PDB file of C-alpha atoms in Angstrom:
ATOM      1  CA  UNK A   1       0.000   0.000   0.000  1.00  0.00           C
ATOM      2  CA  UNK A   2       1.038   3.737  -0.700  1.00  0.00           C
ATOM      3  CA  UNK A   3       2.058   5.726   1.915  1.00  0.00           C
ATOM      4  CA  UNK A   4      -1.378   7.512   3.432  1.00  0.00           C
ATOM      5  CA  UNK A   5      -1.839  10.895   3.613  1.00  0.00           C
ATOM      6  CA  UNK A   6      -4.017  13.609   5.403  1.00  0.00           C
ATOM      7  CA  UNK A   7      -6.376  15.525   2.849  1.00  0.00           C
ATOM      8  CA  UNK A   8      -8.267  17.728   5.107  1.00  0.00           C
ATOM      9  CA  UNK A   9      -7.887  19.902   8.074  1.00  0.00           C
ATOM     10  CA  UNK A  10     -10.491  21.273   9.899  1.00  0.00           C
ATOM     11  CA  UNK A  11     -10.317  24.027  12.884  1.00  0.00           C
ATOM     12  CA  UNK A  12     -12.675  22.903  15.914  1.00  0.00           C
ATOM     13  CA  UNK A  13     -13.300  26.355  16.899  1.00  0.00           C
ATOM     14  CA  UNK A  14     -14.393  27.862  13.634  1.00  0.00           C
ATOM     15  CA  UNK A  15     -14.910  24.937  11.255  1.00  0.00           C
ATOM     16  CA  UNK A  16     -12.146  26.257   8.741  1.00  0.00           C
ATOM     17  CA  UNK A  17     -11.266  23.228   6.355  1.00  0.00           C
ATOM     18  CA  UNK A  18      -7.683  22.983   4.524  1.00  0.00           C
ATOM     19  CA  UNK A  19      -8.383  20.793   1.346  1.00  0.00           C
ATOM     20  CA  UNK A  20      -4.964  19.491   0.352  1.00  0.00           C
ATOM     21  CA  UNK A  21      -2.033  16.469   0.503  1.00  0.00           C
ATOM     22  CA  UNK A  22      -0.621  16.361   4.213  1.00  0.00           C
ATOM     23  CA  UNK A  23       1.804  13.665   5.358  1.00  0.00           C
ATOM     24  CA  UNK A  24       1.021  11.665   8.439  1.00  0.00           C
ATOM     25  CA  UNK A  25       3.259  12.508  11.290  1.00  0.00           C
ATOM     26  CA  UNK A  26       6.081  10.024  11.967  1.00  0.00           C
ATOM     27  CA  UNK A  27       4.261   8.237  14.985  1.00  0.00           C
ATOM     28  CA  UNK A  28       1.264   7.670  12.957  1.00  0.00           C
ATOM     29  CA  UNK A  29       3.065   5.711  10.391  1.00  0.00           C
ATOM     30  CA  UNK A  30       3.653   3.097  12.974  1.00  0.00           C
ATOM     31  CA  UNK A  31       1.805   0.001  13.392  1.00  0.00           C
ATOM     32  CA  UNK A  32      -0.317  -0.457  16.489  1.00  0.00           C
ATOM     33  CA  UNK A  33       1.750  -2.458  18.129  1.00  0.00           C
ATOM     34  CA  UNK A  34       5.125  -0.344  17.519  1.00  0.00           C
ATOM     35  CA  UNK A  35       3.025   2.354  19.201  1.00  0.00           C
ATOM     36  CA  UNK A  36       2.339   0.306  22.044  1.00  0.00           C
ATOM     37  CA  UNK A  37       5.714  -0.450  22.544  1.00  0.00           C
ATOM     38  CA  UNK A  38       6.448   3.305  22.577  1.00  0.00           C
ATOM     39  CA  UNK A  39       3.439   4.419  25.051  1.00  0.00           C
ATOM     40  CA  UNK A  40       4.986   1.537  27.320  1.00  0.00           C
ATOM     41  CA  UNK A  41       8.399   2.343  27.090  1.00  0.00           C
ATOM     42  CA  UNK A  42       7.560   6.149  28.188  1.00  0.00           C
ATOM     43  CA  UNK A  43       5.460   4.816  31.012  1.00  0.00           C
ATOM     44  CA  UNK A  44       8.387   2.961  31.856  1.00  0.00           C
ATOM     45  CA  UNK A  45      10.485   6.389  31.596  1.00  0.00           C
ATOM     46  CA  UNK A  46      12.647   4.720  29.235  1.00  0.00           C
ATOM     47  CA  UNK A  47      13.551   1.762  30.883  1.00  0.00           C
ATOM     48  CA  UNK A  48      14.574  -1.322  28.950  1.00  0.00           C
ATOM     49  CA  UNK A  49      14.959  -3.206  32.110  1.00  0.00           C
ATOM     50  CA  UNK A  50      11.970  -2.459  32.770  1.00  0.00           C
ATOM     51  CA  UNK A  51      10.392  -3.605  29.654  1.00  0.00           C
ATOM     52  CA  UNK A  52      12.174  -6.739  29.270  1.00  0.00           C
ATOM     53  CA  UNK A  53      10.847  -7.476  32.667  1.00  0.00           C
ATOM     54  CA  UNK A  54       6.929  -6.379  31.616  1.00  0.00           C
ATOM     55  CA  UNK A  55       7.465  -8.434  28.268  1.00  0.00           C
ATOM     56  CA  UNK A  56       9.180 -11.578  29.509  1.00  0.00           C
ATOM     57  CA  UNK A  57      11.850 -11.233  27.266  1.00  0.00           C
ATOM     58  CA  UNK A  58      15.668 -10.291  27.068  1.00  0.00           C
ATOM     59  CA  UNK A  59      16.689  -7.428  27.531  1.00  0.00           C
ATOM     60  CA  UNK A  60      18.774  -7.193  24.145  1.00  0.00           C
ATOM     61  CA  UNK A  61      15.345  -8.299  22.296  1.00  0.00           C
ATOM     62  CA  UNK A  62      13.669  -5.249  23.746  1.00  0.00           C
ATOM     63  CA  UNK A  63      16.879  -3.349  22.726  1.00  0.00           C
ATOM     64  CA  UNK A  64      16.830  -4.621  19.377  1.00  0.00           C
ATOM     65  CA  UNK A  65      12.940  -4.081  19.191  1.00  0.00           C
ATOM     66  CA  UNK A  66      13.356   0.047  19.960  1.00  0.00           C
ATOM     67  CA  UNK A  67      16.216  -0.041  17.233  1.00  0.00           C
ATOM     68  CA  UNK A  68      13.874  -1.166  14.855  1.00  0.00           C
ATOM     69  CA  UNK A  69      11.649   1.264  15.379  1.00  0.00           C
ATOM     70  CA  UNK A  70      13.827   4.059  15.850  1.00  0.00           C
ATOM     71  CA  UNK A  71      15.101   2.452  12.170  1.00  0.00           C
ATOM     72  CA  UNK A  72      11.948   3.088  10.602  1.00  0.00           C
ATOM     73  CA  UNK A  73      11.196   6.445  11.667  1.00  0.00           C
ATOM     74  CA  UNK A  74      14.493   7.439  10.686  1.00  0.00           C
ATOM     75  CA  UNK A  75      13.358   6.438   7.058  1.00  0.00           C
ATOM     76  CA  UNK A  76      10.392   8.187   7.565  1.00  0.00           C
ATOM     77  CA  UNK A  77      12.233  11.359   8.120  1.00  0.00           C
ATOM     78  CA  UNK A  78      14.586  10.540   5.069  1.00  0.00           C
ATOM     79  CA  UNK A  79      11.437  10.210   2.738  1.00  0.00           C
ATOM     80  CA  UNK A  80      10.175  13.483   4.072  1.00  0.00           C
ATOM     81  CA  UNK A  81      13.167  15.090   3.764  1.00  0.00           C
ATOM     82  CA  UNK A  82      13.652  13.779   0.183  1.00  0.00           C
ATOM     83  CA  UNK A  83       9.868  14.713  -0.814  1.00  0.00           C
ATOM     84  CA  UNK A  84      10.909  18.295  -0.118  1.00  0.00           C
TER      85      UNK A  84
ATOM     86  CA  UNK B   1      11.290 -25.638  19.325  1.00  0.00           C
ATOM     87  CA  UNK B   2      12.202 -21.968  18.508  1.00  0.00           C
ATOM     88  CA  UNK B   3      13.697 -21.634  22.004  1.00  0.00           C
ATOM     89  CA  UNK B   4      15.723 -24.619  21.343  1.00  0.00           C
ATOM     90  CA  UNK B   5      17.791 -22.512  19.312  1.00  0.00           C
ATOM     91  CA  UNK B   6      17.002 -19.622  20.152  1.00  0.00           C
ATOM     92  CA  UNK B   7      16.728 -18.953  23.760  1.00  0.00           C
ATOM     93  CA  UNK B   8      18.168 -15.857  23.806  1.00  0.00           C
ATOM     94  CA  UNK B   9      14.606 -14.098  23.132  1.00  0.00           C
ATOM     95  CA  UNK B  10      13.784 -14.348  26.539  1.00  0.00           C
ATOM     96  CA  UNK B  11      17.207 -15.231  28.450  1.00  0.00           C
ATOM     97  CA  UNK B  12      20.320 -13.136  28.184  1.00  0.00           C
ATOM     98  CA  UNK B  13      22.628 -11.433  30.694  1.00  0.00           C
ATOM     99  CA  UNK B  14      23.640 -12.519  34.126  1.00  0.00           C
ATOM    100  CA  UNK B  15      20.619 -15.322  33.881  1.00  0.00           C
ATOM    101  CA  UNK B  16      22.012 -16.661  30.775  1.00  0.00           C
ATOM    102  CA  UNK B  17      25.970 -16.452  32.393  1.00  0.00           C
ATOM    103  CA  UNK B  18      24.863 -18.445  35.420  1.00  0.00           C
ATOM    104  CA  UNK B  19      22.900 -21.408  33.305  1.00  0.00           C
ATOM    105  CA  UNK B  20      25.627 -21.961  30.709  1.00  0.00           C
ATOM    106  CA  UNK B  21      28.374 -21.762  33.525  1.00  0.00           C
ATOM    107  CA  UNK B  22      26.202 -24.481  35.333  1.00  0.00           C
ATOM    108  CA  UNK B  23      25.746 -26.446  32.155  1.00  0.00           C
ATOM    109  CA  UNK B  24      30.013 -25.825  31.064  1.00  0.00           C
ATOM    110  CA  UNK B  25      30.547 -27.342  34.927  1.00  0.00           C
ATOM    111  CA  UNK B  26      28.470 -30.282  34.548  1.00  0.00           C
ATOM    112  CA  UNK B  27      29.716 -31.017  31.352  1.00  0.00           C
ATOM    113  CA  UNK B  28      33.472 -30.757  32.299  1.00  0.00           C
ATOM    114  CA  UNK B  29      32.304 -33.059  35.244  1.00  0.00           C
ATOM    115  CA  UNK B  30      30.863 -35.752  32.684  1.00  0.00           C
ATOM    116  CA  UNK B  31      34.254 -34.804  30.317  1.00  0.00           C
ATOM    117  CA  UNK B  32      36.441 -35.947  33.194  1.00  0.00           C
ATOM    118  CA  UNK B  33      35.018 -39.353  33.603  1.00  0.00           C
ATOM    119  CA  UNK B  34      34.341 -39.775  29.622  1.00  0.00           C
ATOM    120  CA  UNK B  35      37.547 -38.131  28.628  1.00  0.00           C
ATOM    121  CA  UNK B  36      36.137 -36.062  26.212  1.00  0.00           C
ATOM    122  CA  UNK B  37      38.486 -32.657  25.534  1.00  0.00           C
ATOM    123  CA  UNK B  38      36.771 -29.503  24.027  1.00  0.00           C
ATOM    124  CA  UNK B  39      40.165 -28.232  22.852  1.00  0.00           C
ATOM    125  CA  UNK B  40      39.009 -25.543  20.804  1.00  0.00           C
ATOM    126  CA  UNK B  41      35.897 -23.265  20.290  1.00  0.00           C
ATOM    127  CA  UNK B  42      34.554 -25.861  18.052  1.00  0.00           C
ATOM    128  CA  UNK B  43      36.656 -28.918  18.967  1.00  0.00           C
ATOM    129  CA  UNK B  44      35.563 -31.927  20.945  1.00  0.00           C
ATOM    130  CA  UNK B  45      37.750 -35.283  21.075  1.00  0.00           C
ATOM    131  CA  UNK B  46      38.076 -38.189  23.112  1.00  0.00           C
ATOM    132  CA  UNK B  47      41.722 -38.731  24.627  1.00  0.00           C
ATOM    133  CA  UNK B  48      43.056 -41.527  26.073  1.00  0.00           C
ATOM    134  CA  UNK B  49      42.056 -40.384  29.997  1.00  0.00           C
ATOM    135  CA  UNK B  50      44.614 -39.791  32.962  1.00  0.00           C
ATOM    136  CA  UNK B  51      44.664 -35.741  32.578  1.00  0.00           C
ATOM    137  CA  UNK B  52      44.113 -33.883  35.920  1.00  0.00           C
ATOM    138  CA  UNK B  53      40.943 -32.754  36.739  1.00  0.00           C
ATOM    139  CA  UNK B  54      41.718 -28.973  36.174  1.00  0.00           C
ATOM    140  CA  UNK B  55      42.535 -29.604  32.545  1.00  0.00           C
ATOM    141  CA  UNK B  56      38.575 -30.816  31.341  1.00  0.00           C
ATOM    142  CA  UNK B  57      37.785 -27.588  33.523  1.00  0.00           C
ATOM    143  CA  UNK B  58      39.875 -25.174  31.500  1.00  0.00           C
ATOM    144  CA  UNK B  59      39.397 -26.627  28.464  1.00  0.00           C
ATOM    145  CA  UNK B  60      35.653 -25.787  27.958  1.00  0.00           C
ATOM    146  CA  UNK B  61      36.226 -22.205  30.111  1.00  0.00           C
ATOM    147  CA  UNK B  62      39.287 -21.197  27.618  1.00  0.00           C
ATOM    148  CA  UNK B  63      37.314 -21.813  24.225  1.00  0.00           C
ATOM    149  CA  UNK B  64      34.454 -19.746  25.796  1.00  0.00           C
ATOM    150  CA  UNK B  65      36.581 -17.018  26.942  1.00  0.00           C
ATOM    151  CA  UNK B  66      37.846 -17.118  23.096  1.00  0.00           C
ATOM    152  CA  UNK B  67      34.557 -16.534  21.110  1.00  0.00           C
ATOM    153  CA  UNK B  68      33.495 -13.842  23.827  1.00  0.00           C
ATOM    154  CA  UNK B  69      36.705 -11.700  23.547  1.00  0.00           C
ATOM    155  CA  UNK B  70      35.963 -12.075  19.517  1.00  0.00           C
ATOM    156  CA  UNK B  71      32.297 -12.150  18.806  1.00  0.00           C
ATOM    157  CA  UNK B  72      32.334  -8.806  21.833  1.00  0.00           C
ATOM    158  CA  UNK B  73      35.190  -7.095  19.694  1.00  0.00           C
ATOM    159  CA  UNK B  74      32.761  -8.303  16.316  1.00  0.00           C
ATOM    160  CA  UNK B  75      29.719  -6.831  17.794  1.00  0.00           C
ATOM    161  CA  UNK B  76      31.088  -3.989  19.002  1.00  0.00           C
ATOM    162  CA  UNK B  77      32.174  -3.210  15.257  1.00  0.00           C
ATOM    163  CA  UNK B  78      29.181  -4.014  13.709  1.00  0.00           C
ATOM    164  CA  UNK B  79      26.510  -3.352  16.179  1.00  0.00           C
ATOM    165  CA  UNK B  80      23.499  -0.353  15.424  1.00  0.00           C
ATOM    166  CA  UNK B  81      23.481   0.498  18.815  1.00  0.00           C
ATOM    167  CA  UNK B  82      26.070  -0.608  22.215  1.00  0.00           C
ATOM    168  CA  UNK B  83      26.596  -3.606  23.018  1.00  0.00           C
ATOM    169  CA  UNK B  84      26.494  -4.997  26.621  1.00  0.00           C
ATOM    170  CA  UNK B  85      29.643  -7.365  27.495  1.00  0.00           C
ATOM    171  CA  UNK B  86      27.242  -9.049  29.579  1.00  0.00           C
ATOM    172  CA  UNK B  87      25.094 -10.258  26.896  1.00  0.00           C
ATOM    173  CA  UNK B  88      27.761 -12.006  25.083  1.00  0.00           C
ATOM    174  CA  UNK B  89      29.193 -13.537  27.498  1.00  0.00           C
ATOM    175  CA  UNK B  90      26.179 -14.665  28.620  1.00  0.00           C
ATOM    176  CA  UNK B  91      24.480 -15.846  25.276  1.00  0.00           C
ATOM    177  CA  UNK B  92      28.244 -17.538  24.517  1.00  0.00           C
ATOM    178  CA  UNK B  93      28.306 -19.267  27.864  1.00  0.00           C
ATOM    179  CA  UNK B  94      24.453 -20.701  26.979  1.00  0.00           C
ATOM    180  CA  UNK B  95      25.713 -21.556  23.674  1.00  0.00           C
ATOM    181  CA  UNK B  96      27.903 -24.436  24.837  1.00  0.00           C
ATOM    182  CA  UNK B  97      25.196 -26.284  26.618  1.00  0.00           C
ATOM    183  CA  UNK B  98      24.874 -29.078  23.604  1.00  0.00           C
ATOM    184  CA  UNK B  99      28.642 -30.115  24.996  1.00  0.00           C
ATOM    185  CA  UNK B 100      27.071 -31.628  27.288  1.00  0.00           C
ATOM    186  CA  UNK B 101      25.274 -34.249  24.910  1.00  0.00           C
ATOM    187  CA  UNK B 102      28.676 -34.535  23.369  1.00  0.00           C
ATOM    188  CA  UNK B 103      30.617 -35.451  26.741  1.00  0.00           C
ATOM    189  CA  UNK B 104      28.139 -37.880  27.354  1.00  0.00           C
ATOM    190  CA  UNK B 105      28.414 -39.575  23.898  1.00  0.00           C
ATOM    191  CA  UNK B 106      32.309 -40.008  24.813  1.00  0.00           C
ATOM    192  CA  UNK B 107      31.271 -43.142  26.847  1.00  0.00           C
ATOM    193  CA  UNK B 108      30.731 -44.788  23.623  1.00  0.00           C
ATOM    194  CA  UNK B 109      33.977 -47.120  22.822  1.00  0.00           C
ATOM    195  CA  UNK B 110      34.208 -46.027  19.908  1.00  0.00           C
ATOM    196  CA  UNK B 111      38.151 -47.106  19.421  1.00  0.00           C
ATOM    197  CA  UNK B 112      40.614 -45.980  15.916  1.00  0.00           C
ATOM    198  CA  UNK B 113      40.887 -48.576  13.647  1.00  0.00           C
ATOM    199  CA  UNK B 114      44.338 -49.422  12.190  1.00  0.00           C
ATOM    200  CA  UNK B 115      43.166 -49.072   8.684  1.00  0.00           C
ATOM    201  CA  UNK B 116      40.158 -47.529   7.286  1.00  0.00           C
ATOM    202  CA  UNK B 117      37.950 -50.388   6.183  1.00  0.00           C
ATOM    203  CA  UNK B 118      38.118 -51.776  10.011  1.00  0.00           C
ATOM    204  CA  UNK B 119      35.916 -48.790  10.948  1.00  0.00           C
ATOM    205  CA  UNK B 120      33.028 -50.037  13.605  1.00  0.00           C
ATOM    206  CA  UNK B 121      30.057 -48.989  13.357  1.00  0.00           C
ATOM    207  CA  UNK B 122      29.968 -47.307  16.661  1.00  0.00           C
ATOM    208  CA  UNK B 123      32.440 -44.498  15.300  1.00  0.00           C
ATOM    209  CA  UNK B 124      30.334 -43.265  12.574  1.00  0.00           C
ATOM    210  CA  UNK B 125      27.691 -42.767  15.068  1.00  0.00           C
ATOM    211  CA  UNK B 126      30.001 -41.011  17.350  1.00  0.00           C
ATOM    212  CA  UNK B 127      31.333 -38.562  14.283  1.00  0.00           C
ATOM    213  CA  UNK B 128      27.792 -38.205  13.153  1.00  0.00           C
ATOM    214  CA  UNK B 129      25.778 -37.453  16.591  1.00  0.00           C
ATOM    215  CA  UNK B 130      28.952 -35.135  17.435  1.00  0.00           C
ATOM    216  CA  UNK B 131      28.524 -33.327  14.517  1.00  0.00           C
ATOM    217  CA  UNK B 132      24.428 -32.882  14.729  1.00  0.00           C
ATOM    218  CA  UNK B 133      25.678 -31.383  18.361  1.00  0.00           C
ATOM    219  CA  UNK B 134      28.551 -29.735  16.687  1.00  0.00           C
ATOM    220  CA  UNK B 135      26.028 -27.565  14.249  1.00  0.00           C
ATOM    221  CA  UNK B 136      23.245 -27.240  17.596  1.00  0.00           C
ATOM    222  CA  UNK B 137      25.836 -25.516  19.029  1.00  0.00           C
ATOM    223  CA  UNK B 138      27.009 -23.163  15.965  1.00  0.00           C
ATOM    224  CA  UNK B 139      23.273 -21.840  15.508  1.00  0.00           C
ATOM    225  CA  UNK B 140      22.921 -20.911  18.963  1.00  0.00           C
ATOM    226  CA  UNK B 141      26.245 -18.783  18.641  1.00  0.00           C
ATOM    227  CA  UNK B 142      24.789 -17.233  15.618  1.00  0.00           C
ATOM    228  CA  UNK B 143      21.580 -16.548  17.312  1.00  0.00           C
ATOM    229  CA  UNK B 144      23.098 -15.836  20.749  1.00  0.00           C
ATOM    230  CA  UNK B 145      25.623 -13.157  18.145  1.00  0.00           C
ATOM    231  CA  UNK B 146      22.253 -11.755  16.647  1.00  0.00           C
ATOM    232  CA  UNK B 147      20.374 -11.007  19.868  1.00  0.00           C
ATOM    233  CA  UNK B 148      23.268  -9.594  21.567  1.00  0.00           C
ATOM    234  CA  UNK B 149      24.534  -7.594  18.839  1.00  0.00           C
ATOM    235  CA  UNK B 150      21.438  -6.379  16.838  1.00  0.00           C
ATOM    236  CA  UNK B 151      22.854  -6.661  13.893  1.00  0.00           C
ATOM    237  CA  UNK B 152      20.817  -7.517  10.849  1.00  0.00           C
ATOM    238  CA  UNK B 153      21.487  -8.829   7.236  1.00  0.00           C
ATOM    239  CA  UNK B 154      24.718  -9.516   5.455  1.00  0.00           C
ATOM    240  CA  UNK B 155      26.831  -7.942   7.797  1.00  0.00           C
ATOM    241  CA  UNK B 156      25.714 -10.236  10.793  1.00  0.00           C
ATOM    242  CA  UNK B 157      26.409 -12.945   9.030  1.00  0.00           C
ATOM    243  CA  UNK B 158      30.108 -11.931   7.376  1.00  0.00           C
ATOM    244  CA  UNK B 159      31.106 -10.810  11.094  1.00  0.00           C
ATOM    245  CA  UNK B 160      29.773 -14.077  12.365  1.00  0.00           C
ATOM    246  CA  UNK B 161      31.892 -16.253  10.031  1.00  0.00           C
ATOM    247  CA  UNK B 162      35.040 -14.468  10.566  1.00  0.00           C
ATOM    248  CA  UNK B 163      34.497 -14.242  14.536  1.00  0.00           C
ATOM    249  CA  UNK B 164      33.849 -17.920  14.280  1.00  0.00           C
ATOM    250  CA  UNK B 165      37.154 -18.426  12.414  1.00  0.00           C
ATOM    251  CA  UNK B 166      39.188 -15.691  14.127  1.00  0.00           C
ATOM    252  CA  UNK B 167      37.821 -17.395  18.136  1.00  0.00           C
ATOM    253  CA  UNK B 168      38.463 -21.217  16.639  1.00  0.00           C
ATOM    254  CA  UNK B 169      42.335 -20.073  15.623  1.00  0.00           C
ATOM    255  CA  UNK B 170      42.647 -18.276  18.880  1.00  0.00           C
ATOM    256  CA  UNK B 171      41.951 -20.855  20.991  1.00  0.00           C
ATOM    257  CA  UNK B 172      43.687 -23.266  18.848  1.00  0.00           C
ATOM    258  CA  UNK B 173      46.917 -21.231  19.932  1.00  0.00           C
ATOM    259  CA  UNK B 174      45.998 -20.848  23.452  1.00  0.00           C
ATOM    260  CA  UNK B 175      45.671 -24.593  23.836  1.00  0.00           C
ATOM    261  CA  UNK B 176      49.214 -25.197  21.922  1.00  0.00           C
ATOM    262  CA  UNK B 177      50.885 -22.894  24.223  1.00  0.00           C
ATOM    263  CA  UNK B 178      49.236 -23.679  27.398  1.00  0.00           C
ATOM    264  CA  UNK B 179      48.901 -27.637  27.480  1.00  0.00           C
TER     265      UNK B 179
END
């Protein structure tokens, strides 16, 4: 599928719609569960000790987990960054 | 079966360091009475017995001290992100736990003929159930390399190889200069 992107904006106060081609931010590229694992890892206040011990795994799985994230937004931001 | 090779998903670290130093113990304990030597990262041989206890107790502690000193250094060059010492010696120290199978196979008499069509049956068995332990033991080093190092793709795989070689020469050496 094709990247998916925002086509209108709309102003809760005073209802003023933007009509056009917006990109998603970053963290709504990811999937639900890569968001998850975010929201969790904040809770945790960026604990991977902490994580591995919620998750039951090891702690360089969790590690290797967050660097595949933090791989894909990175590419996000390079697509961006090429687009413009 | 996934954990069987790769258990490093959910054990690494300190855990993993204490249950492959348990499992190197009891197999150096079973190596004593079979007289099975693991001289080398990837070496395992039966000898003709009589050695002093502290030899099948270095033996198996020297070739793991070899692949961590070269998969860390291997990781470290390769890695995304750091790399915890911990991990690999932790993960490398797991890795060895299919020794264990091989010490006990060592019972087998298994003797060398005098020429090559005298071969029993009992020592193709031993080469071939050493080796199936032989290649256990190489994927969980490549998987206990992976986890710890994060490293993905061709480059994993290149640095795995030539830690692999680099630890098995290393300890080769040790071994000729210290027994």
């Amino acid at each position: 599928m094709a990247p998916v992107q925002v086509q209108r904006l709309t102003c809760t106060r005073c209802d003023t719609q933007i009509t056009g081609s917006f990109p998603l931010p970053e963290l709504l590229q990811l999937t639900d569960d890569e968001l998850q694992f975010l929201l969790e890892f904040v809770k945790k206040s960026g604990s991977l000790k902490l994580m591995a011990e919620q998750l039951k795994l090891s702690y360089p799985t969790v590690r290797n987990m967050l660097d595949a994230i933090i791989g894909k937004l990175n590419t996000f931001s390079d697509t961006e960054k090429k687009k413009k | 079966m996934k954990y069987l090779f790769n258990p490093f998903i959910r054990i690494a670290g300190l855990r993993s360091l204490l249950l492959g130093w348990t499992a190197m113990l009891l197999t150096a304990a079973i190596a004593y009475f079979s007289h099975c030597h693991f001289d080398g990262v990837l070496d395992a041989h039966v000898g003709p017995g009589g050695e002093p206890a502290w030899v099948y107790l270095l033996e198996p502690a020297l070739s793991w001290s070899c692949a961590v000193i070269v998969f860390y250094i291997a990781a470290v060059a390769v890695a995304p992100s750091g790399v915890r010492f911990i991990d690999i010696a932790g993960t490398m120290a797991l890795s060895r736990w299919p020794m264990l199978f091989v010490a006990l196979l060592c019972f087998i008499p298994a003797p060398l003929p005098e020429e090559p069509s005298k071969i029993r049956p009992s020592l193709i068995f031993l080469g071939l159930a050493m080796l199936v332990f032989a290649i256990w033991m190489i994927a969980l080093m490549y998987n206990a390399y992976s986890v710890s190092s994060g490293a993905k793709g061709t480059k994993r795989l290149v640095s795995f190889i030539i830690a692999l070689v680099v630890a098995e020469a290393l300890s080769k050496v040790l071994y000729y200069l210290l027994f």
